[in-house]
mmCIF file of C-alpha atoms in Angstrom:
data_model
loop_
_atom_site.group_PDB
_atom_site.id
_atom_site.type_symbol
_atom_site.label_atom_id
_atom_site.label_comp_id
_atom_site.label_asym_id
_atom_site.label_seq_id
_atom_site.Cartn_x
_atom_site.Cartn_y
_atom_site.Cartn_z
ATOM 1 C CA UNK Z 1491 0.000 0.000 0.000
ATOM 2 C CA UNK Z 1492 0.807 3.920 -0.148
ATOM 3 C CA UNK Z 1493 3.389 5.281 2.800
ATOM 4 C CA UNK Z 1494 4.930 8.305 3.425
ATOM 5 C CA UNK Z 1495 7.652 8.658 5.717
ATOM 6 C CA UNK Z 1496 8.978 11.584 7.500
ATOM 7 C CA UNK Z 1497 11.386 12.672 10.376
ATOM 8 C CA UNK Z 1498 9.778 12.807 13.177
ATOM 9 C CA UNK Z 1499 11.147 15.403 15.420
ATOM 10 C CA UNK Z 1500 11.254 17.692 17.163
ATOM 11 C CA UNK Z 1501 13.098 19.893 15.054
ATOM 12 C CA UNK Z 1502 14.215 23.242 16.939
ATOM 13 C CA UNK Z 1503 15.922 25.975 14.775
ATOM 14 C CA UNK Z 1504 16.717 29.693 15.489
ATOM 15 C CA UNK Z 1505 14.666 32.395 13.364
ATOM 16 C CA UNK Z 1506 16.566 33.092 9.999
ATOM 17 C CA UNK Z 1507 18.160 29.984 9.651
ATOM 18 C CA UNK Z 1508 17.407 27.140 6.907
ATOM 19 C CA UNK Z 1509 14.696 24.608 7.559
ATOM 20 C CA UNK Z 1510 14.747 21.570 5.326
ATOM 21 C CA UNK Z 1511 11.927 18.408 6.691
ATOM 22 C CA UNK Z 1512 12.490 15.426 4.595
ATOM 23 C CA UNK Z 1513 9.741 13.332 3.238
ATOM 24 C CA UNK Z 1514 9.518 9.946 0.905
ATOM 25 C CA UNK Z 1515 6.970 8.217 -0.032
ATOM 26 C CA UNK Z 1516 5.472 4.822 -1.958
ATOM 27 C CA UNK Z 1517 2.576 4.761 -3.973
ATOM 28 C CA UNK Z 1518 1.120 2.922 -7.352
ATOM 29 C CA UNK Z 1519 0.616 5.220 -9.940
ATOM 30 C CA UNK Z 1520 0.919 9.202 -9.869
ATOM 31 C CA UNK Z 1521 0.074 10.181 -6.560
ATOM 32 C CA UNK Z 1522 -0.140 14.172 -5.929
ATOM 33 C CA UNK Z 1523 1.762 15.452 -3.069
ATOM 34 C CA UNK Z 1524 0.910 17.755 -0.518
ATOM 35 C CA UNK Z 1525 2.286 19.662 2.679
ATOM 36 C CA UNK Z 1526 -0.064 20.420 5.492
ATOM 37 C CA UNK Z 1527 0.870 22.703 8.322
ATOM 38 C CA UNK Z 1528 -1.128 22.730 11.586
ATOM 39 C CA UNK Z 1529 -0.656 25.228 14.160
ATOM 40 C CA UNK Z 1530 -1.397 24.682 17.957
ATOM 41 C CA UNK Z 1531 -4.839 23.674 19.030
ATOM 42 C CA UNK Z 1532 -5.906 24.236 15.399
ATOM 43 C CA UNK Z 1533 -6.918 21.906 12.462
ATOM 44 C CA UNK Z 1534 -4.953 21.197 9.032
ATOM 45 C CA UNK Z 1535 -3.926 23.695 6.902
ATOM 46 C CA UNK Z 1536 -2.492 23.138 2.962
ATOM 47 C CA UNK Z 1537 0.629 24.797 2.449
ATOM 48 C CA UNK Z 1538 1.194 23.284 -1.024
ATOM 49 C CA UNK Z 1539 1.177 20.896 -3.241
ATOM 50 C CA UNK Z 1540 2.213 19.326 -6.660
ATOM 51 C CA UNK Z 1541 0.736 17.445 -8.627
ATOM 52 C CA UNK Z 1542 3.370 15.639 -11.278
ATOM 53 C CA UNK Z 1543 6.965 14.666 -11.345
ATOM 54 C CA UNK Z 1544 9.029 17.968 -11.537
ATOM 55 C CA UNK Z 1545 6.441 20.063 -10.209
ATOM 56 C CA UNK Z 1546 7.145 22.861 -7.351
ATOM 57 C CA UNK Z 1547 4.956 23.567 -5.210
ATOM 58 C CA UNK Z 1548 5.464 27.110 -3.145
ATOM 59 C CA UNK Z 1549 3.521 28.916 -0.628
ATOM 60 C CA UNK Z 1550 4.612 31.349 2.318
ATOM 61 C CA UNK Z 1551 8.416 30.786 1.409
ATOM 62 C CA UNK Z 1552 7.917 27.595 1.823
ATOM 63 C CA UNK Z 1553 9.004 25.278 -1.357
ATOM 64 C CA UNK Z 1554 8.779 21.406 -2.281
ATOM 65 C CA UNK Z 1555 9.716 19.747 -5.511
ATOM 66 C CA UNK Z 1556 8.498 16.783 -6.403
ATOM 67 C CA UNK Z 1557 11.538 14.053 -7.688
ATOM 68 C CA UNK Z 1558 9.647 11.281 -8.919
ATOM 69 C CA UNK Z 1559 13.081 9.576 -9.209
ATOM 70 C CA UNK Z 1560 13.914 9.845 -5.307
ATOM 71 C CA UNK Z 1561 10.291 9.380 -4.292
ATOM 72 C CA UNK Z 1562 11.029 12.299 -2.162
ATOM 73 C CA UNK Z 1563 9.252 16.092 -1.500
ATOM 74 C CA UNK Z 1564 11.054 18.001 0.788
ATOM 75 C CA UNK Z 1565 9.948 21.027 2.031
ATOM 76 C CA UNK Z 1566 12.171 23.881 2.392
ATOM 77 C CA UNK Z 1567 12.280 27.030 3.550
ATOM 78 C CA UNK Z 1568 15.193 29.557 3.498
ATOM 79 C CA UNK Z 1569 14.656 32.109 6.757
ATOM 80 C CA UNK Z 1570 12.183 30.293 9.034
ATOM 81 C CA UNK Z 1571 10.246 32.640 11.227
ATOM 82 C CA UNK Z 1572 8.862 32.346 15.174
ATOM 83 C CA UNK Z 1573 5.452 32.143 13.237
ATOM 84 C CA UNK Z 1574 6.287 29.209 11.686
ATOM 85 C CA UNK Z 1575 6.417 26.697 14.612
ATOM 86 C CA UNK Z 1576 3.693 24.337 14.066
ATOM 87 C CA UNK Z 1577 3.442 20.761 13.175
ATOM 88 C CA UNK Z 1578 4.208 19.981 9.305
ATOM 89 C CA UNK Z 1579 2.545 16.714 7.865
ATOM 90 C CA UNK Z 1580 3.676 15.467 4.074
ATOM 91 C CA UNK Z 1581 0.968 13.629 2.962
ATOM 92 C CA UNK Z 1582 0.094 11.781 -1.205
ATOM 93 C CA UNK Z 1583 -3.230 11.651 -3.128
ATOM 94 C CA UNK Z 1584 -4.127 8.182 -4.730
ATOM 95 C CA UNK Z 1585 -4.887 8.988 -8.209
ATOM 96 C CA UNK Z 1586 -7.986 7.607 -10.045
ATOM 97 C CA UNK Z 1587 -11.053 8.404 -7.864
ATOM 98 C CA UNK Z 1588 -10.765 6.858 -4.517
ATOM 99 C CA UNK Z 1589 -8.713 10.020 -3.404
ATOM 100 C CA UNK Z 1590 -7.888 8.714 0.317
ATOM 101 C CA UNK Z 1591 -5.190 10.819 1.243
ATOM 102 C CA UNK Z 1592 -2.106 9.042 3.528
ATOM 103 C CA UNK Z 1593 -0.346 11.261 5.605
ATOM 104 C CA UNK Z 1594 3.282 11.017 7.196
ATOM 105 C CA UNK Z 1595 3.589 11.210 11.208
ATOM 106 C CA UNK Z 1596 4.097 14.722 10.933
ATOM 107 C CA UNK Z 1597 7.249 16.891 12.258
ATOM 108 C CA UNK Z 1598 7.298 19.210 15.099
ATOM 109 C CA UNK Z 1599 8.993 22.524 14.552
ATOM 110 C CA UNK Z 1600 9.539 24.745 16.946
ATOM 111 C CA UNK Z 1601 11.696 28.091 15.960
ATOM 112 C CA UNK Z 1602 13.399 30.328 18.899
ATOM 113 C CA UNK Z 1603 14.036 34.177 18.411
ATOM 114 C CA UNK Q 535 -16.157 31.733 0.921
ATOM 115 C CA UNK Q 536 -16.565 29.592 4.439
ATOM 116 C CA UNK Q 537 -14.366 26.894 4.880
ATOM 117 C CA UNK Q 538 -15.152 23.598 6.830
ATOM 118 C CA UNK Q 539 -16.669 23.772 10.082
ATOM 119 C CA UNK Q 540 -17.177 21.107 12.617
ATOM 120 C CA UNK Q 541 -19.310 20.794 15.634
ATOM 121 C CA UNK Q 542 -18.777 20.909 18.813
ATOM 122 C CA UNK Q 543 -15.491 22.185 18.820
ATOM 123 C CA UNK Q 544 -14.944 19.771 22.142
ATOM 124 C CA UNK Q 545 -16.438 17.265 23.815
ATOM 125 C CA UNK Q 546 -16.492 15.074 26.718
ATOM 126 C CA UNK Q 547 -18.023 11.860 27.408
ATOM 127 C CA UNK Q 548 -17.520 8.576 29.503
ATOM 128 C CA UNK Q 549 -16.641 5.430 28.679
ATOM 129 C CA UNK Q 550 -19.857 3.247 26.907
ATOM 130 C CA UNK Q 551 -21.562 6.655 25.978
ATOM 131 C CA UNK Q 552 -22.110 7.492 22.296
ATOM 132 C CA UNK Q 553 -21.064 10.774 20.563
ATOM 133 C CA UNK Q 554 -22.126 12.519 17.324
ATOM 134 C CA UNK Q 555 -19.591 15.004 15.512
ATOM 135 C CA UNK Q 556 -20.901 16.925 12.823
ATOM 136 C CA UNK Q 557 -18.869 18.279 9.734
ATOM 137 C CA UNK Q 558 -20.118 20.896 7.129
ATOM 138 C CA UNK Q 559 -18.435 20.775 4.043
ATOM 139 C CA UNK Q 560 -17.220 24.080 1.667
ATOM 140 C CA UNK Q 561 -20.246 24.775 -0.471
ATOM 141 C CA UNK Q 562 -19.918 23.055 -3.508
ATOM 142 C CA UNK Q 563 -17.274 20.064 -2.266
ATOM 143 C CA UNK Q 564 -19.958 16.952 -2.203
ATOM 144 C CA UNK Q 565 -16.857 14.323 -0.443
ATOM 145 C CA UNK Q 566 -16.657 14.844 3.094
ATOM 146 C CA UNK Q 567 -13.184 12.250 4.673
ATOM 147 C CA UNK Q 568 -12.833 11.912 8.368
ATOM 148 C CA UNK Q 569 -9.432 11.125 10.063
ATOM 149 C CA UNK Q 570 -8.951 10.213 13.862
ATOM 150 C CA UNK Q 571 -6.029 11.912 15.206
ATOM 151 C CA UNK Q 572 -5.004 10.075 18.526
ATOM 152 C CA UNK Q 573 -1.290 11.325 20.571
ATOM 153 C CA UNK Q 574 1.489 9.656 18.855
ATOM 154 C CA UNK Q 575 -0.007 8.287 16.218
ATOM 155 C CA UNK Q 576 -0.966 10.918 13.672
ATOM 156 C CA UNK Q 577 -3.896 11.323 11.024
ATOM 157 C CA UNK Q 578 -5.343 7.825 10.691
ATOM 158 C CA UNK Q 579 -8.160 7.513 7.974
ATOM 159 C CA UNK Q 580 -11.744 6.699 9.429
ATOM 160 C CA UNK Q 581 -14.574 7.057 6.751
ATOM 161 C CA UNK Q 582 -15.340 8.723 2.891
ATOM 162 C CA UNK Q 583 -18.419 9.788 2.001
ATOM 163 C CA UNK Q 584 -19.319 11.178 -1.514
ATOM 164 C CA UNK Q 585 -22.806 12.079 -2.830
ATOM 165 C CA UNK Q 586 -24.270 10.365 0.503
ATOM 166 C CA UNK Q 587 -22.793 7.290 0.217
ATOM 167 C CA UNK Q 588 -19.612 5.445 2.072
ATOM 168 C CA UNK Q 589 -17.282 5.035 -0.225
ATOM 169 C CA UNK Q 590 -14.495 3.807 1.921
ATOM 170 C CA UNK Q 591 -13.583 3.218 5.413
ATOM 171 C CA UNK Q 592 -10.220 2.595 7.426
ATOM 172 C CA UNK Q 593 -9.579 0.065 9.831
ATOM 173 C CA UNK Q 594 -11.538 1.040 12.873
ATOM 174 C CA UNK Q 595 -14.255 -1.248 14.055
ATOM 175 C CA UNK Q 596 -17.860 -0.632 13.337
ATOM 176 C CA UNK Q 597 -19.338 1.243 16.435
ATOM 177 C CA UNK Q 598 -17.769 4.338 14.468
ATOM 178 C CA UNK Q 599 -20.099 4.678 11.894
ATOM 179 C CA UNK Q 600 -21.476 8.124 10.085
ATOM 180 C CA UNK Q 601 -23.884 9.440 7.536
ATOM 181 C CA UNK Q 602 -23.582 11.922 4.906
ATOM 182 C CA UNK Q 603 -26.921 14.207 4.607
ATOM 183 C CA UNK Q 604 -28.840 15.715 1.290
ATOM 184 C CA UNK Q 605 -26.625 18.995 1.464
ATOM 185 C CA UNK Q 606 -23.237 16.985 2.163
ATOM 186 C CA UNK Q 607 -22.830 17.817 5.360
ATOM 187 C CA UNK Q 608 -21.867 14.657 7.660
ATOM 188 C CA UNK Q 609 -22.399 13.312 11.010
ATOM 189 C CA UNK Q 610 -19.873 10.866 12.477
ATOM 190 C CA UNK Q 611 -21.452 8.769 15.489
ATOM 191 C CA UNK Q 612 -18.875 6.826 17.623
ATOM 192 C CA UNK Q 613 -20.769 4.046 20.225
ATOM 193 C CA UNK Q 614 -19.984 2.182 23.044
ATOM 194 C CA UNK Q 615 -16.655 4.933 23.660
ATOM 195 C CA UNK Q 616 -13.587 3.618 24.721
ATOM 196 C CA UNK Q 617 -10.861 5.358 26.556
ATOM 197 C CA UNK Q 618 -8.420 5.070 23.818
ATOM 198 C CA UNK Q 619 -10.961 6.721 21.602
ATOM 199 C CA UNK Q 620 -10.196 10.113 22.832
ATOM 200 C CA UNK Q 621 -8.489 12.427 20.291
ATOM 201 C CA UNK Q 622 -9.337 15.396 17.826
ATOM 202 C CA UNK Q 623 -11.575 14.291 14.875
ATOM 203 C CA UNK Q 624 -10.730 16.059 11.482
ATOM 204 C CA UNK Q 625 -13.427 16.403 8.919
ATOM 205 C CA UNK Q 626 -12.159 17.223 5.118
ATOM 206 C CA UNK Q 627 -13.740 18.194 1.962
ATOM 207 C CA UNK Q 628 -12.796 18.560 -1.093
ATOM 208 C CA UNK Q 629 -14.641 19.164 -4.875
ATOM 209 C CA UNK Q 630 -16.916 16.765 -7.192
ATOM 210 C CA UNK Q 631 -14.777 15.477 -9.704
ATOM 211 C CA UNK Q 632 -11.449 12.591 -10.138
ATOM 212 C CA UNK Q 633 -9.657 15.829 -10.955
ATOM 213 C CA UNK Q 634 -9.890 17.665 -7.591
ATOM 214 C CA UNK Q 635 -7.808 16.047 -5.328
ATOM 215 C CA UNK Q 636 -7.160 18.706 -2.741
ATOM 216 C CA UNK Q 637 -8.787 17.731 0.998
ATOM 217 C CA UNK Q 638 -9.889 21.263 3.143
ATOM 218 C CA UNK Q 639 -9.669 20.381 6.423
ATOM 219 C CA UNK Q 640 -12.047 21.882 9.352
ATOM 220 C CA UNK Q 641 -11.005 22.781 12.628
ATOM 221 C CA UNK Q 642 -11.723 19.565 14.871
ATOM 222 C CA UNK Q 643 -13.145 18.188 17.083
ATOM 223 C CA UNK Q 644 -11.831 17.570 20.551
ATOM 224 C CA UNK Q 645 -12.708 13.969 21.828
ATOM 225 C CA UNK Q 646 -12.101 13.132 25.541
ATOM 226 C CA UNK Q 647 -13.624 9.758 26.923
ATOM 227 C CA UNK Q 648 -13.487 10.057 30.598
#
């Protein structure tokens, strides 16, 4: 069946610097790919997504490409912010029309000023 | 436009009691997904409904069952609660069509079995 795997965290950075969270996955077919962020005591938000091999997906300063070769989408960000501490989730699409959606364990950021 | 909403936004019960959590999808969207997420073990898939009808469920047993209504909006019903069943429920929409795969996610709902 479908998996994505993540790091799990904690991952604790200081504001400005570089944030990389790595995520690969297995899937039949062309799965889309997605990043969700969820902020304390909140639900899911979608940060981005992409849709076919090659394909960036931005949002926020965030970034992910997805390598269809690596099986990977890591998201990326190049001055992470206090704001941005939150729980991140990488999660892929089945194509076709079942559409269940398989997320990762998600990974805790926390930034400090 | 009004994104998901979910009702109540917590709720406590004890064990053996039933509760109802109720989802109402982006206008328009006609699937409505709902995920379980427990501590520790992230977003697990519970049930898919699309144009009233369960499409698919995860691997939960059957006292958590649901319905999907005329105007898509969705009640999940959870019997006989255990314990272990407390966590935040996630409701998701997303658009008629195969080539809409984005899920919206609501809020939650908070879960605690006493």
């Amino acid at each position: 069946g479908n998996s994505v795997t993540q790091m799990e965290g904690p991952v604790t950075l200081s504001e400005e610097a570089f944030l990389t969270i790595n995520c690969t996955y297995t899937a039949t077919g062309y799965p889309s790919l997605f990043w969700y962020v969820q902020y304390p005591g909140e639900g899911l938000q979608l940060l981005l997504k992409a849709t076919k091999a090659d394909d960036k997906g931005s949002n926020k300063g965030f970034e992910a490409t997805y390598r269809k070769e690596t099986t990977s989408f890591h998201l990326e960000k190049g001055s992470v912010q206090v704001s941005d501490s939150a729980v991140y989730f990488c999660a892929l699409s089945e194509s076709g029309g079942y559409q269940k959606v398989t997320f990762g364990i998600g990974t805790k950021l926390q930034v400090i000023p | 436009e009004a994104g998901v909403t979910q009702s109540p936004t917590h709720l406590i019960k004890t064990r053996g009691q039933q509760a109802t959590l109720r989802c109402s999808p982006i206008s328009g969207h006609t699937s409505v997904y709902w995920y379980q997420q427990a501590l520790g073990l992230g977003l697990q898939f519970l049930l898919w409904y699309d144009e009233g009808e369960e499409r698919n469920r995860g691997n939960f047993p059957p006292r958590f069952s649901g319905r999907q209504f005329p105007n898509y909006s969705s009640e999940l019903n959870v019997n006989a609660l255990e314990l272990e069943d407390s966590a935040l429920y996630l409701c998701a929409s997303r658009g008629p069509g195969t080539g809409t795969d984005t899920q919206y996610f609501g809020p939650g709902t908070r879960l605690t079995v006493l």
